[in-house]
Tab-separated table of C-alpha atoms in Angstrom:
chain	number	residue	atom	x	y	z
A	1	UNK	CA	48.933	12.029	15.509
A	2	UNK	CA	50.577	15.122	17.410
A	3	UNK	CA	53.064	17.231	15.671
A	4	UNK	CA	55.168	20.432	16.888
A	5	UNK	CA	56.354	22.863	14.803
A	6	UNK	CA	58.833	25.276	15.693
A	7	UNK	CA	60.158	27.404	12.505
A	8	UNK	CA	63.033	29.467	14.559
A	9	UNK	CA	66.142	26.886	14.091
A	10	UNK	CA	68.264	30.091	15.898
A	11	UNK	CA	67.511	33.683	17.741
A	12	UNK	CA	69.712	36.193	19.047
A	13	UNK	CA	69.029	38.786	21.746
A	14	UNK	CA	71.096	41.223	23.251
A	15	UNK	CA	71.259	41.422	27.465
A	16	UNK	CA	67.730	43.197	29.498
A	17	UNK	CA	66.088	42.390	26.104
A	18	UNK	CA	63.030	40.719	24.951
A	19	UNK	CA	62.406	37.908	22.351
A	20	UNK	CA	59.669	35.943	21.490
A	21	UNK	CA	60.032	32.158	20.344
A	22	UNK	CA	57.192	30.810	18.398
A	23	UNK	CA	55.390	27.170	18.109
A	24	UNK	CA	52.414	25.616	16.610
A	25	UNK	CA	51.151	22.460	17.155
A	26	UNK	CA	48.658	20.340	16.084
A	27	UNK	CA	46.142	17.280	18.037
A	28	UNK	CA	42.917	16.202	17.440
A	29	UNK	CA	42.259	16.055	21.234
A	30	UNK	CA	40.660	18.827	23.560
A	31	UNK	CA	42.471	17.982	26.503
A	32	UNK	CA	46.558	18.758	26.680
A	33	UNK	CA	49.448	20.244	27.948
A	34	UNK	CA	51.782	22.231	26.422
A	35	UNK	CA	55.529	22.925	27.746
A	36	UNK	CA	58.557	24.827	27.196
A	37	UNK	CA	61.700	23.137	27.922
A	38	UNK	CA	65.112	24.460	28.149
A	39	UNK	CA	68.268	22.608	27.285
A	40	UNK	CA	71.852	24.338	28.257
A	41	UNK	CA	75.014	22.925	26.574
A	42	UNK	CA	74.665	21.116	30.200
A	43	UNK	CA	72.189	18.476	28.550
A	44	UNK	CA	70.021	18.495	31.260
A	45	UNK	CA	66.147	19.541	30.111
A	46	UNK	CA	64.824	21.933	32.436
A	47	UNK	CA	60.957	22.289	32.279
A	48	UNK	CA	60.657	26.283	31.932
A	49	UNK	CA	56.557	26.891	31.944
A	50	UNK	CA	53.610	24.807	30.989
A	51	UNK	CA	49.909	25.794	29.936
A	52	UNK	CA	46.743	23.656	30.207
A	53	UNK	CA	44.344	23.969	27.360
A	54	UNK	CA	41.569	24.041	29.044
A	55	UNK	CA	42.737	27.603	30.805
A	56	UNK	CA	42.321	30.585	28.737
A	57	UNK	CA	44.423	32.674	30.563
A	58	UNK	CA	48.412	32.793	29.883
A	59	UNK	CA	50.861	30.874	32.009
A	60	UNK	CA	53.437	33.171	33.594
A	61	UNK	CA	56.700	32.125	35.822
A	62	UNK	CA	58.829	35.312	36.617
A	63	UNK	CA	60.370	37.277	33.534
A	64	UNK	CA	58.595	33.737	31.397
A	65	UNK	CA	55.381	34.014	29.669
A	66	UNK	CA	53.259	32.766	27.165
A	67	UNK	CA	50.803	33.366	24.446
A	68	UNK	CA	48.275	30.549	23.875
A	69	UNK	CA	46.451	31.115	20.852
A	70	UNK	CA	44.207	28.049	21.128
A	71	UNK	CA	41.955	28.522	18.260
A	72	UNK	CA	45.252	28.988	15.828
A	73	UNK	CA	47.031	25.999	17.605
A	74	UNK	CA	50.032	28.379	18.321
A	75	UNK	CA	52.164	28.702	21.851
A	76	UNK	CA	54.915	31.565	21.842
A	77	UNK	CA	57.340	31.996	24.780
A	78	UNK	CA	58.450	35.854	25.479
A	79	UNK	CA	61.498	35.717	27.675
A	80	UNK	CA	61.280	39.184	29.115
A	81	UNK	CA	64.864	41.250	30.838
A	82	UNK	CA	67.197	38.412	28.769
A	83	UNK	CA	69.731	37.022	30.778
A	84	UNK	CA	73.147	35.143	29.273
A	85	UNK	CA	72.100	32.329	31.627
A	86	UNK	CA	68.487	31.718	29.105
A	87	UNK	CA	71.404	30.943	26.424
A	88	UNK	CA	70.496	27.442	25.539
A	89	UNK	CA	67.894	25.293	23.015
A	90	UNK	CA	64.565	25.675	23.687
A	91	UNK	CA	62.077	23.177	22.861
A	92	UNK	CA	58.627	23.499	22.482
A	93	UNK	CA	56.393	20.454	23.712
A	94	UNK	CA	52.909	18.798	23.489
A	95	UNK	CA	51.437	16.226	25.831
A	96	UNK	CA	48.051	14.651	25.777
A	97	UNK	CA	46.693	11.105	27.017
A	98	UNK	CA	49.455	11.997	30.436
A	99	UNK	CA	51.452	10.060	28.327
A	100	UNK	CA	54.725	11.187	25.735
A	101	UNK	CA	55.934	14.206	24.792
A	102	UNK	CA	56.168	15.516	21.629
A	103	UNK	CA	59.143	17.620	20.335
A	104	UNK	CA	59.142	20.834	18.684
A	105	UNK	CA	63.026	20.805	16.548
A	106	UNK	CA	64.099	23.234	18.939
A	107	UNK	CA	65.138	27.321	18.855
A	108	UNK	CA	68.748	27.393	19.883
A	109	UNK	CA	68.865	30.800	21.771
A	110	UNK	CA	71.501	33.270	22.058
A	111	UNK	CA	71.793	35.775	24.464
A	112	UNK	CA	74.433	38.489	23.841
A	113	UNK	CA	76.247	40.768	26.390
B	1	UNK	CA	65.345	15.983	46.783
B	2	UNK	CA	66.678	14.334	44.962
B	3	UNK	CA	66.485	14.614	40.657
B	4	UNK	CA	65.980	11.727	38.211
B	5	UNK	CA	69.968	10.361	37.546
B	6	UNK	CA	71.124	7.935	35.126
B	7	UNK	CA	74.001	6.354	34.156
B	8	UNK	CA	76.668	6.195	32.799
B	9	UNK	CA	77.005	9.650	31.902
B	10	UNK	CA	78.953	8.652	29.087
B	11	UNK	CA	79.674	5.174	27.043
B	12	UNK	CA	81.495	4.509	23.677
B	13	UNK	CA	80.704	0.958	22.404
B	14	UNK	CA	82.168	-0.888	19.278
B	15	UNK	CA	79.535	-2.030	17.052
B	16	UNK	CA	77.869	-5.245	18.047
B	17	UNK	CA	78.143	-5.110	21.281
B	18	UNK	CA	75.114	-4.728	24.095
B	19	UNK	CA	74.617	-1.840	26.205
B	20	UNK	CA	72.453	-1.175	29.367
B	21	UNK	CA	72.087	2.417	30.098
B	22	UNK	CA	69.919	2.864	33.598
B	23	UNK	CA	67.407	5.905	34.834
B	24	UNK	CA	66.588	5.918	38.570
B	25	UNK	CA	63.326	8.127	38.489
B	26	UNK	CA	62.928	10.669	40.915
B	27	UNK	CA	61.127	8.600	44.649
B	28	UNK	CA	57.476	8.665	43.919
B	29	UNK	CA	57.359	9.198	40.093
B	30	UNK	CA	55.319	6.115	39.063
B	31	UNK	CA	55.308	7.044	35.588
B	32	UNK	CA	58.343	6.984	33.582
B	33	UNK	CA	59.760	7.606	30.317
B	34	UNK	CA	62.557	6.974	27.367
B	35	UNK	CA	63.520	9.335	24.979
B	36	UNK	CA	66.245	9.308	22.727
B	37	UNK	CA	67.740	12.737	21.354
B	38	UNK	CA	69.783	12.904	17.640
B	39	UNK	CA	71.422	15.290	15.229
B	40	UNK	CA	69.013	13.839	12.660
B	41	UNK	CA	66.122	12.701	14.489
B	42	UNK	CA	65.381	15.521	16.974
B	43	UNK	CA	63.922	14.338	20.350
B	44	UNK	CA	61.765	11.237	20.012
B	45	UNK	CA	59.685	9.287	22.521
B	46	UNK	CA	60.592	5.384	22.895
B	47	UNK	CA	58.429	4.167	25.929
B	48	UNK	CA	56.696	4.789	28.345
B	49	UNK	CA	56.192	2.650	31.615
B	50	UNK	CA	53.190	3.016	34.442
B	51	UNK	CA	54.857	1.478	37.439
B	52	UNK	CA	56.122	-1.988	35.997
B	53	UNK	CA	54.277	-2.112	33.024
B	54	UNK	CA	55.072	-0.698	29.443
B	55	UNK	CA	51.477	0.157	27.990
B	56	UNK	CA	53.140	2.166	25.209
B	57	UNK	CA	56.769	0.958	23.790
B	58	UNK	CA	55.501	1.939	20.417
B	59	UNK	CA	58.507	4.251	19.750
B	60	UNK	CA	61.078	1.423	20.539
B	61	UNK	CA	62.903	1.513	17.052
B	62	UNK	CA	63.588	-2.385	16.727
B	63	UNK	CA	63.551	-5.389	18.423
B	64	UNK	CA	67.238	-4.708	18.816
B	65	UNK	CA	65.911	-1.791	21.640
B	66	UNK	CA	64.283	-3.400	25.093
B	67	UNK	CA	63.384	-1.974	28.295
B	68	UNK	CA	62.173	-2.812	31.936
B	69	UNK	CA	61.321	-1.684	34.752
B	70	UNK	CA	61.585	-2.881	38.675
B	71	UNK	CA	60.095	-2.164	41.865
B	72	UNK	CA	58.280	0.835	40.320
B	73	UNK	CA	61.512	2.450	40.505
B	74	UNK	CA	64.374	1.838	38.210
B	75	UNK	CA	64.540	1.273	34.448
B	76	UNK	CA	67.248	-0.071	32.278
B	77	UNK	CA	67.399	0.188	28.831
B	78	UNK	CA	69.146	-2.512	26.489
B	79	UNK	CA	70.417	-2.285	23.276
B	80	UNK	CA	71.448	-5.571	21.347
B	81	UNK	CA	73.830	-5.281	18.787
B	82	UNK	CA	74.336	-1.528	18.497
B	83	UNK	CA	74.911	0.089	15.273
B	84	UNK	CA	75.998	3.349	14.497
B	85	UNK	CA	72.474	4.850	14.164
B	86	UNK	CA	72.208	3.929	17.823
B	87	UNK	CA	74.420	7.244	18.638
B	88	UNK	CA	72.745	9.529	20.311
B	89	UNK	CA	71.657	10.906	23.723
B	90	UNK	CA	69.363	8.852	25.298
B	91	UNK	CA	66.867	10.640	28.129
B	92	UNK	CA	65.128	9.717	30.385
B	93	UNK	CA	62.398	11.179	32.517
B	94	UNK	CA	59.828	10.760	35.291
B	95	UNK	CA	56.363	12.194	36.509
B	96	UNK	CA	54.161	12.192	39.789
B	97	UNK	CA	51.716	9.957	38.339
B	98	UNK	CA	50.342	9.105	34.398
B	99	UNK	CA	48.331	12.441	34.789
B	100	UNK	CA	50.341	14.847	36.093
B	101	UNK	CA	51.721	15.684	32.698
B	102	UNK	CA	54.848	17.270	34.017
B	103	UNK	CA	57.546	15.035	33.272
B	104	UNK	CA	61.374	15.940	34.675
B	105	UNK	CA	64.084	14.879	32.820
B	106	UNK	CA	67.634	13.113	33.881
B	107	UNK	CA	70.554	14.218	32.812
B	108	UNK	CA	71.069	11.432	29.824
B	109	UNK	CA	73.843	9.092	28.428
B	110	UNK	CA	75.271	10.227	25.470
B	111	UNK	CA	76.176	7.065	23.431
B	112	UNK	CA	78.844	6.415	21.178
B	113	UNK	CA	78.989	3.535	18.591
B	114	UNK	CA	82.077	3.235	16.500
């Protein structure tokens, strides 16, 4: 069984700042993905960076990056020069098999002018 | 092009009562995928289809919850009998192929049992 564990219910950053959200996870298997998504009060889950396990080096998309710690199962996001548009949940995700997903409970970020 | 859209956006139900809520995947996207999203539950898988088939509907809740899928494109979701614990936001989301891993998400139908 896969679990995701995300211990940050809620985060606050001020504007041009920087916050890290954390996840751990946990699968028996040696092949996976693992995701960020981003949910606005919109609903709609937008699919912010992923990382392949079998890649040691960190995923990166513009002011989005991770830290894959593979060998302590743990997958931070730093959102770098905060924006109020990153305000929204952010949910950490596993995949194996190319099949489900599984949720993290979700950091619901704040970004403050 | 075109996103994955489903519909309705919305729908308030009495208790008892079937619903069908629909996903039309993004052109392509063979794989495709249910999730349903709650205060209590978080977001959990339900199933998962591979064109037409279902090879995993292990998260389907009860045999109150059914879904299929036609022409490798569209999927409907029914719900017999709803009950409150049905309310929720039910997603749904497709990918390239079963390995492609990166799965886009509709916009959902927030359901409403009362």
């Amino acid at each position: 069984a896969q679990t995701v564990t995300q211990s940050q219910p809620e985060m606050s950053v001020q504007e041009a700042e920087t916050v890290t959200l954390s996840c751990t996870y946990d699968t028996s298997e040696n092949n996976y993905y693992l995701f960020w998504y981003k949910q606005p009060p919109s609903r709609q889950m937008i699919l912010v960076i992923r990382q392949e396990a079998y890649k040691q080096q960190n995923a990166t998309e513009n002011r989005f990056s991770v830290n894959f710690q593979k060998a302590a199962k743990s997958f931070s996001l730093k959102i770098s020069d905060s924006q109020l548009g990153d305000t929204a949940m952010y949910f950490c995700a596993l995949c194996t098999s190319g099949s489900r997903l599984t949720f993290g409970e979700g950091t619901q970020l704040t970004v403050n002018p | 092009g075109a996103g994955v859209s489903q519909s309705p956006s919305n729908k308030v139900t009495e208790k008892g009562k079937d619903v069908e809520l629909r996903c039309d995947p993004i052109s392509g996207h063979t794989a495709l995928y249910w999730y349903r999203q709650s205060l209590g539950q978080g977001l959990e898988f339900l199933i998962y289809f591979q064109g037409n088939s279902a090879p995993d509907k292990s998260g389907l809740p009860s045999d109150r919850f059914s879904a299929e899928r036609t022409g490798g494109s569209v999927s409907t979701l029914t719900i017999q009998r709803t009950q409150q614990e049905d309310s929720a936001v039910y997603l749904c989301a497709s990918s390239l192929r079963k390995y492609s891993y990166e799965q886009y998400f509709g916009p959902g139908t927030r359901l409403t049992v009362t």
